[in-house]
Amino acid sequence: MEMDSQETQPIISSSPPGRISLRPMTLSDVDDYMVWATDPKVARFCTWEPCTSRDEAIKYITDRVLTHPWLRAICLEDDRPIGYILIMAVDNIRKEIGYVLARKYWGKGFATEAVRLVTAEVFKEFPEIERLEALVDVDNVGSQRVLEKVGFTKEGVMRKFLCIKGSVRDTVMFSFLPTDTLK
Amino acid sequence: MDAHDFLRWAGDDRVTGNLRWPAFTSEEEALTFIRDVCLPHPWRRSICIDDRSIGFISIFPETGDNRFKAHIGYGLSHEYWGKGITTRAVSVAVSQVFNDLPHVLRLQAFVQTQNKASQRVVEKIGFQKECLLRKYTYLKGQIYDVFVYSLLSSDLLPLP
């Protein structure tokens, strides 16, 4: 999922193509990984606790990130990751998308671009998939907006659906089907 | 013991069409199912008339961190459809299950969009319709849209 980067002026209102690229993570990304992984505001709606040491980060990247069946670093023009995006298999016909971004890069459309790129490709890479879904905490408004901007359908709110760090949370369900249109 | 009665409805495609298990074709298959699935099940009841099984209600909590939520499933012998039996039985079951399984906070029913009768059951009991999930379930060779209904243990608390 490589895209050639292009030189662009920072634009406030639109998302020009090519600002980000997606590539596999490597162990040499550990310091950039720690920028978001140690941040409790980033971890707030995730199942994981913030990372507390470089050794812990190396272990997590080795055991969970590098072994993941589909995970890509979201990189800016300098090829350094500012977050990652991943696809999880739910069953034979369904996959789930998830993404995380360092807080410094929130609100600029990077997650929207990454989700749009992955959504455009996932049904080609996995032609048996009938449904791509995303589950977002009811309070995570930023992430809900990402999915809405890409063209996911908000299907409803499921009450007390997910347990995040011991707390049972209401969860918004979004989906994108191969027959849907990207915005 | 119940295998003969069980087979009367569990061998009927009209009843099992929307369920995950196939219609049984022999008493032996039915007995095996009762022994291996029903008896060890965390919460499963027969719906009975005159102490004979005419259907079932099954509540199955998820595992590990997710055991606070449980799926509810039910089936009724075709000859008893349309009389409000399932609604009454599920209504009783729901009040019992929150007592019997106190860690369960959320009961959920995922009902195929074409199964109007089943939707009426949960609606009459007071489940809340939360979502339409598109292309959610792959069952016996077909892909279905489902409505998600939920009833929380807190929904049943008396109003202050």
Short mmCIF file of C-alpha atoms in Angstrom, two decimals:
data_model
loop_
_atom_site.label_atom_id
_atom_site.label_comp_id
_atom_site.label_asym_id
_atom_site.label_seq_id
_atom_site.Cartn_x
_atom_site.Cartn_y
_atom_site.Cartn_z
CA MET A 1 0.00 0.00 0.00
CA GLU A 2 2.76 2.48 -0.91
CA MET A 3 1.92 5.87 -2.32
CA ASP A 4 4.45 8.32 -3.65
CA SER A 5 4.57 11.46 -1.52
CA GLN A 6 4.11 14.81 -3.13
CA GLU A 7 5.25 18.26 -2.06
CA THR A 8 2.17 20.18 -0.99
CA GLN A 9 1.40 23.49 0.66
CA PRO A 10 -0.51 23.00 3.90
CA ILE A 11 -4.19 23.35 2.96
CA ILE A 12 -6.80 23.88 5.65
CA SER A 13 -10.04 22.89 3.96
CA SER A 14 -9.31 19.92 1.72
CA SER A 15 -7.26 16.71 1.78
CA PRO A 16 -4.91 16.74 -1.23
CA PRO A 17 -3.82 13.25 -2.22
CA GLY A 18 -0.35 12.00 -1.37
CA ARG A 19 0.19 13.75 1.96
CA ILE A 20 0.51 10.42 3.71
CA SER A 21 1.78 7.03 2.76
CA LEU A 22 1.19 3.62 4.29
CA ARG A 23 3.91 1.03 4.85
CA PRO A 24 4.64 -1.83 7.24
CA MET A 25 5.98 -0.89 10.68
CA THR A 26 9.51 -1.87 11.68
CA LEU A 27 11.37 -2.00 15.00
CA SER A 28 13.26 1.13 14.00
CA ASP A 29 9.93 2.99 14.32
CA VAL A 30 9.97 2.45 18.10
CA ASP A 31 10.70 6.06 19.07
CA ASP A 32 7.97 7.45 16.84
CA TYR A 33 5.65 4.69 18.10
CA MET A 34 6.26 5.81 21.68
CA VAL A 35 5.06 9.32 20.89
CA TRP A 36 1.47 8.06 20.58
CA ALA A 37 1.69 4.87 22.63
CA THR A 38 2.69 6.68 25.83
CA ASP A 39 -0.07 9.29 25.49
CA PRO A 40 -3.08 8.62 27.75
CA LYS A 41 -5.25 10.89 25.61
CA VAL A 42 -4.53 8.70 22.60
CA ALA A 43 -5.07 5.51 24.64
CA ARG A 44 -8.33 6.75 26.14
CA PHE A 45 -10.67 4.82 23.86
CA CYS A 46 -8.29 1.94 23.19
CA THR A 47 -8.15 -1.35 25.01
CA TRP A 48 -4.45 -0.89 25.78
CA GLU A 49 -2.87 1.08 28.61
CA PRO A 50 -0.29 3.73 27.72
CA CYS A 51 3.19 2.34 27.22
CA THR A 52 5.66 3.18 30.00
CA SER A 53 9.11 2.28 28.66
CA ARG A 54 11.11 1.80 25.52
CA ASP A 55 11.62 -1.90 26.38
CA GLU A 56 7.87 -2.33 26.72
CA ALA A 57 7.43 -0.62 23.34
CA ILE A 58 9.98 -2.90 21.68
CA LYS A 59 8.25 -5.96 23.15
CA TYR A 60 4.82 -4.77 22.03
CA ILE A 61 6.01 -3.99 18.51
CA THR A 62 7.74 -7.37 18.28
CA ASP A 63 4.94 -9.47 19.74
CA ARG A 64 1.83 -7.70 18.52
CA VAL A 65 2.57 -5.16 15.78
CA LEU A 66 5.05 -7.01 13.55
CA THR A 67 3.00 -10.20 13.80
CA HIS A 68 -0.28 -8.50 12.93
CA PRO A 69 -1.84 -9.87 9.73
CA TRP A 70 -2.62 -6.39 8.37
CA LEU A 71 -1.17 -3.26 9.93
CA ARG A 72 0.41 -0.20 8.29
CA ALA A 73 2.26 2.78 9.63
CA ILE A 74 0.72 6.12 8.58
CA CYS A 75 3.70 8.20 7.45
CA LEU A 76 4.26 11.79 6.40
CA GLU A 77 6.64 12.82 3.63
CA ASP A 78 9.69 12.06 5.79
CA ASP A 79 8.55 8.41 6.05
CA ARG A 80 8.27 8.62 9.83
CA PRO A 81 5.08 7.17 11.33
CA ILE A 82 2.53 9.40 13.03
CA GLY A 83 0.20 6.50 13.79
CA TYR A 84 -1.05 3.26 12.32
CA ILE A 85 -4.10 1.73 10.71
CA LEU A 86 -5.09 -1.92 10.79
CA ILE A 87 -7.63 -4.43 9.53
CA MET A 88 -8.84 -7.28 11.71
CA ALA A 89 -10.68 -10.35 10.47
CA VAL A 90 -14.00 -10.79 12.29
CA ASP A 91 -15.23 -13.77 10.32
CA ASN A 92 -15.20 -15.02 6.71
CA ILE A 93 -17.17 -12.09 5.34
CA ARG A 94 -16.43 -9.26 7.76
CA LYS A 95 -13.40 -7.19 8.65
CA GLU A 96 -12.99 -4.39 11.15
CA ILE A 97 -10.86 -1.27 10.68
CA GLY A 98 -8.98 0.48 13.49
CA TYR A 99 -6.55 3.39 13.58
CA VAL A 100 -4.55 5.50 15.99
CA LEU A 101 -2.78 8.80 15.48
CA ALA A 102 -0.38 10.86 17.61
CA ARG A 103 -2.28 13.76 19.17
CA LYS A 104 -0.11 16.43 17.53
CA TYR A 105 -1.55 15.33 14.16
CA TRP A 106 -5.21 15.22 15.13
CA GLY A 107 -7.68 17.51 13.34
CA LYS A 108 -5.76 17.76 10.05
CA GLY A 109 -7.46 15.07 8.01
CA PHE A 110 -4.66 12.50 8.19
CA ALA A 111 -6.78 9.74 9.69
CA THR A 112 -9.51 10.46 7.14
CA GLU A 113 -7.01 10.05 4.31
CA ALA A 114 -5.62 6.84 5.75
CA VAL A 115 -9.09 5.33 6.24
CA ARG A 116 -10.09 6.40 2.73
CA LEU A 117 -6.98 4.82 1.21
CA VAL A 118 -7.44 1.54 3.08
CA THR A 119 -11.18 1.35 2.41
CA ALA A 120 -10.56 1.89 -1.31
CA GLU A 121 -8.12 -1.05 -1.38
CA VAL A 122 -9.48 -3.56 1.12
CA PHE A 123 -12.22 -5.06 -1.08
CA LYS A 124 -9.72 -5.63 -3.89
CA GLU A 125 -7.23 -7.26 -1.56
CA PHE A 126 -9.98 -9.34 0.11
CA PRO A 127 -12.65 -9.91 -2.53
CA GLU A 128 -14.61 -12.29 -0.28
CA ILE A 129 -15.34 -9.49 2.20
CA GLU A 130 -18.94 -8.28 2.25
CA ARG A 131 -18.64 -5.76 5.07
CA LEU A 132 -16.00 -3.50 6.62
CA GLU A 133 -17.03 -2.21 10.03
CA ALA A 134 -15.73 0.17 12.67
CA LEU A 135 -16.76 0.33 16.34
CA VAL A 136 -16.27 3.73 17.97
CA ASP A 137 -16.84 4.83 21.55
CA VAL A 138 -19.88 7.08 21.81
CA ASP A 139 -17.68 9.87 23.24
CA ASN A 140 -15.02 9.62 20.53
CA VAL A 141 -16.52 12.26 18.28
CA GLY A 142 -13.30 12.86 16.31
CA SER A 143 -13.13 9.27 15.17
CA GLN A 144 -16.83 9.22 14.28
CA ARG A 145 -16.26 12.25 12.04
CA VAL A 146 -13.39 10.49 10.25
CA LEU A 147 -15.67 7.63 9.25
CA GLU A 148 -18.53 9.92 8.26
CA LYS A 149 -16.23 11.98 6.05
CA VAL A 150 -15.02 8.85 4.26
CA GLY A 151 -18.61 7.72 3.61
CA PHE A 152 -19.17 4.99 6.20
CA THR A 153 -22.80 4.48 7.24
CA LYS A 154 -23.60 5.07 10.88
CA GLU A 155 -25.82 2.13 11.72
CA GLY A 156 -26.66 2.88 15.35
CA VAL A 157 -25.52 3.01 18.94
CA MET A 158 -25.19 -0.25 20.88
CA ARG A 159 -25.60 0.32 24.58
CA LYS A 160 -23.09 -1.20 26.99
CA PHE A 161 -21.46 -3.05 24.14
CA LEU A 162 -17.70 -2.88 24.65
CA CYS A 163 -15.58 -3.22 27.77
CA ILE A 164 -12.72 -0.72 27.59
CA LYS A 165 -10.27 -0.88 30.50
CA GLY A 166 -12.88 -2.37 32.79
CA SER A 167 -15.58 0.12 31.86
CA VAL A 168 -18.61 -0.96 29.81
CA ARG A 169 -19.20 1.62 27.08
CA ASP A 170 -21.86 2.56 24.57
CA THR A 171 -20.50 2.01 21.07
CA VAL A 172 -21.35 3.42 17.66
CA MET A 173 -21.32 0.94 14.77
CA PHE A 174 -20.27 2.04 11.28
CA SER A 175 -20.00 0.01 8.12
CA PHE A 176 -18.84 0.26 4.53
CA LEU A 177 -19.91 -2.27 1.91
CA PRO A 178 -18.24 -2.99 -1.43
CA THR A 179 -21.32 -1.46 -3.09
CA ASP A 180 -21.03 1.81 -1.13
CA THR A 181 -19.39 4.95 -2.54
CA LEU A 182 -16.36 6.63 -1.00
CA LYS A 183 -16.76 10.33 -0.39
CA MET B 1 -36.66 -38.11 27.46
CA ASP B 2 -37.45 -34.90 25.62
CA ALA B 3 -35.86 -36.11 22.38
CA HIS B 4 -39.11 -37.16 20.74
CA ASP B 5 -40.89 -33.86 21.50
CA PHE B 6 -37.69 -31.93 20.71
CA LEU B 7 -37.53 -33.48 17.29
CA ARG B 8 -41.08 -32.40 16.50
CA TRP B 9 -39.94 -28.78 16.31
CA ALA B 10 -36.17 -29.13 16.00
CA GLY B 11 -36.63 -31.24 12.90
CA ASP B 12 -38.70 -28.50 11.23
CA ASP B 13 -36.93 -26.19 8.80
CA ARG B 14 -39.50 -23.48 9.43
CA VAL B 15 -38.31 -23.31 13.02
CA THR B 16 -34.58 -23.86 12.48
CA GLY B 17 -34.22 -21.81 9.29
CA ASN B 18 -33.05 -18.73 11.19
CA LEU B 19 -31.01 -20.63 13.75
CA ARG B 20 -27.40 -21.65 13.56
CA TRP B 21 -28.09 -25.36 13.84
CA PRO B 22 -29.64 -27.54 11.14
CA ALA B 23 -33.00 -29.26 11.43
CA PHE B 24 -32.39 -32.65 13.04
CA THR B 25 -33.44 -35.75 11.20
CA SER B 26 -33.27 -38.46 13.85
CA GLU B 27 -33.89 -38.98 17.53
CA GLU B 28 -30.28 -39.99 17.92
CA GLU B 29 -29.06 -36.65 16.48
CA ALA B 30 -31.50 -34.86 18.76
CA LEU B 31 -30.32 -36.79 21.83
CA THR B 32 -26.71 -36.02 21.02
CA PHE B 33 -27.55 -32.34 20.69
CA ILE B 34 -29.45 -32.34 23.97
CA ARG B 35 -26.59 -34.09 25.73
CA ASP B 36 -23.72 -32.12 24.21
CA VAL B 37 -25.23 -28.67 23.80
CA CYS B 38 -28.38 -28.21 25.86
CA LEU B 39 -27.54 -29.83 29.18
CA PRO B 40 -24.17 -28.12 29.76
CA HIS B 41 -25.53 -24.81 28.45
CA PRO B 42 -25.27 -21.84 30.82
CA TRP B 43 -28.96 -20.92 30.53
CA ARG B 44 -31.33 -22.86 28.39
CA ARG B 45 -34.96 -23.64 28.97
CA SER B 46 -37.62 -25.59 27.20
CA ILE B 47 -40.88 -23.83 26.49
CA CYS B 48 -43.46 -26.38 27.63
CA ILE B 49 -47.14 -27.04 27.43
CA ASP B 50 -48.36 -29.79 29.76
CA ASP B 51 -44.73 -30.41 30.59
CA ARG B 52 -43.92 -31.28 26.97
CA SER B 53 -41.30 -29.31 25.09
CA ILE B 54 -42.64 -27.16 22.27
CA GLY B 55 -39.65 -24.86 21.94
CA PHE B 56 -36.63 -23.38 23.63
CA ILE B 57 -35.11 -20.18 24.93
CA SER B 58 -31.38 -19.93 25.14
CA ILE B 59 -29.26 -17.21 26.71
CA PHE B 60 -25.56 -17.41 26.01
CA PRO B 61 -23.15 -14.97 27.57
CA GLU B 62 -19.91 -14.24 25.75
CA THR B 63 -16.63 -15.20 27.33
CA GLY B 64 -13.89 -13.46 29.26
CA ASP B 65 -14.14 -9.65 29.43
CA ASN B 66 -17.30 -9.81 27.35
CA ARG B 67 -19.36 -11.95 29.69
CA PHE B 68 -21.43 -8.90 30.65
CA LYS B 69 -23.31 -9.30 27.37
CA ALA B 70 -25.41 -12.27 26.33
CA HIS B 71 -27.24 -13.31 23.21
CA ILE B 72 -30.81 -14.48 23.44
CA GLY B 73 -32.18 -17.01 20.98
CA TYR B 74 -35.48 -18.86 20.83
CA GLY B 75 -37.51 -21.20 18.66
CA LEU B 76 -41.06 -22.50 18.85
CA SER B 77 -42.86 -25.40 17.26
CA HIS B 78 -44.66 -24.16 14.15
CA GLU B 79 -48.11 -25.31 15.25
CA TYR B 80 -47.94 -22.90 18.22
CA TRP B 81 -46.92 -19.80 16.27
CA GLY B 82 -49.08 -16.67 16.38
CA LYS B 83 -50.49 -17.12 19.89
CA GLY B 84 -48.12 -14.93 21.90
CA ILE B 85 -46.45 -17.94 23.52
CA THR B 86 -42.92 -16.96 22.64
CA THR B 87 -43.47 -13.42 23.89
CA ARG B 88 -44.72 -14.69 27.24
CA ALA B 89 -41.95 -17.24 27.57
CA VAL B 90 -39.18 -14.81 26.66
CA SER B 91 -40.65 -12.22 29.02
CA VAL B 92 -40.44 -14.68 31.91
CA ALA B 93 -36.96 -15.79 30.87
CA VAL B 94 -35.65 -12.24 30.73
CA SER B 95 -36.65 -11.45 34.31
CA GLN B 96 -35.18 -14.74 35.53
CA VAL B 97 -31.91 -14.47 33.67
CA PHE B 98 -30.84 -11.14 35.14
CA ASN B 99 -31.26 -12.78 38.57
CA ASP B 100 -29.60 -16.06 37.60
CA LEU B 101 -26.66 -14.46 35.76
CA PRO B 102 -26.04 -11.24 37.69
CA HIS B 103 -22.88 -10.38 35.72
CA VAL B 104 -25.00 -9.98 32.57
CA LEU B 105 -25.71 -6.27 31.94
CA ARG B 106 -26.88 -6.50 28.32
CA LEU B 107 -29.16 -8.99 26.59
CA GLN B 108 -29.02 -8.70 22.84
CA ALA B 109 -31.00 -10.19 20.00
CA PHE B 110 -29.70 -10.07 16.45
CA VAL B 111 -32.81 -10.64 14.33
CA GLN B 112 -32.82 -10.95 10.56
CA THR B 113 -34.68 -8.09 8.90
CA GLN B 114 -37.16 -10.41 7.22
CA ASN B 115 -38.11 -12.15 10.50
CA LYS B 116 -40.94 -9.83 11.50
CA ALA B 117 -42.51 -12.20 14.01
CA SER B 118 -39.31 -12.44 16.00
CA GLN B 119 -38.91 -8.66 15.95
CA ARG B 120 -42.42 -8.30 17.40
CA VAL B 121 -41.50 -10.62 20.26
CA VAL B 122 -38.59 -8.50 21.46
CA GLU B 123 -40.37 -5.22 20.77
CA LYS B 124 -43.37 -6.23 22.87
CA ILE B 125 -41.11 -7.15 25.75
CA GLY B 126 -39.41 -3.76 25.61
CA PHE B 127 -36.09 -4.43 23.91
CA GLN B 128 -34.71 -1.30 22.28
CA LYS B 129 -33.98 -1.41 18.56
CA GLU B 130 -30.48 -0.01 18.17
CA CYS B 131 -29.15 -0.64 14.69
CA LEU B 132 -29.60 -2.10 11.27
CA LEU B 133 -26.37 -3.98 10.53
CA ARG B 134 -25.94 -4.53 6.81
CA LYS B 135 -24.56 -7.82 5.49
CA TYR B 136 -23.79 -8.85 9.05
CA THR B 137 -24.59 -12.55 9.28
CA TYR B 138 -23.56 -15.44 7.11
CA LEU B 139 -25.95 -18.27 7.84
CA LYS B 140 -26.48 -21.46 5.87
CA GLY B 141 -25.06 -20.04 2.67
CA GLN B 142 -26.72 -16.62 2.68
CA ILE B 143 -25.78 -13.16 3.94
CA TYR B 144 -28.35 -11.25 5.94
CA ASP B 145 -28.99 -7.80 7.30
CA VAL B 146 -29.94 -7.86 10.98
CA PHE B 147 -31.62 -5.58 13.45
CA VAL B 148 -29.88 -5.37 16.81
CA TYR B 149 -32.18 -5.21 19.84
CA SER B 150 -31.00 -4.87 23.41
CA LEU B 151 -32.39 -5.01 26.91
CA LEU B 152 -30.17 -3.83 29.73
CA SER B 153 -30.49 -5.01 33.31
CA SER B 154 -30.89 -1.30 34.14
CA ASP B 155 -33.91 -1.11 31.77
CA LEU B 156 -35.83 -3.32 34.17
CA LEU B 157 -35.20 -1.24 37.27
CA PRO B 158 -38.33 0.44 38.64
CA LEU B 159 -38.64 4.14 37.89
CA PRO B 160 -37.74 6.39 40.85
#
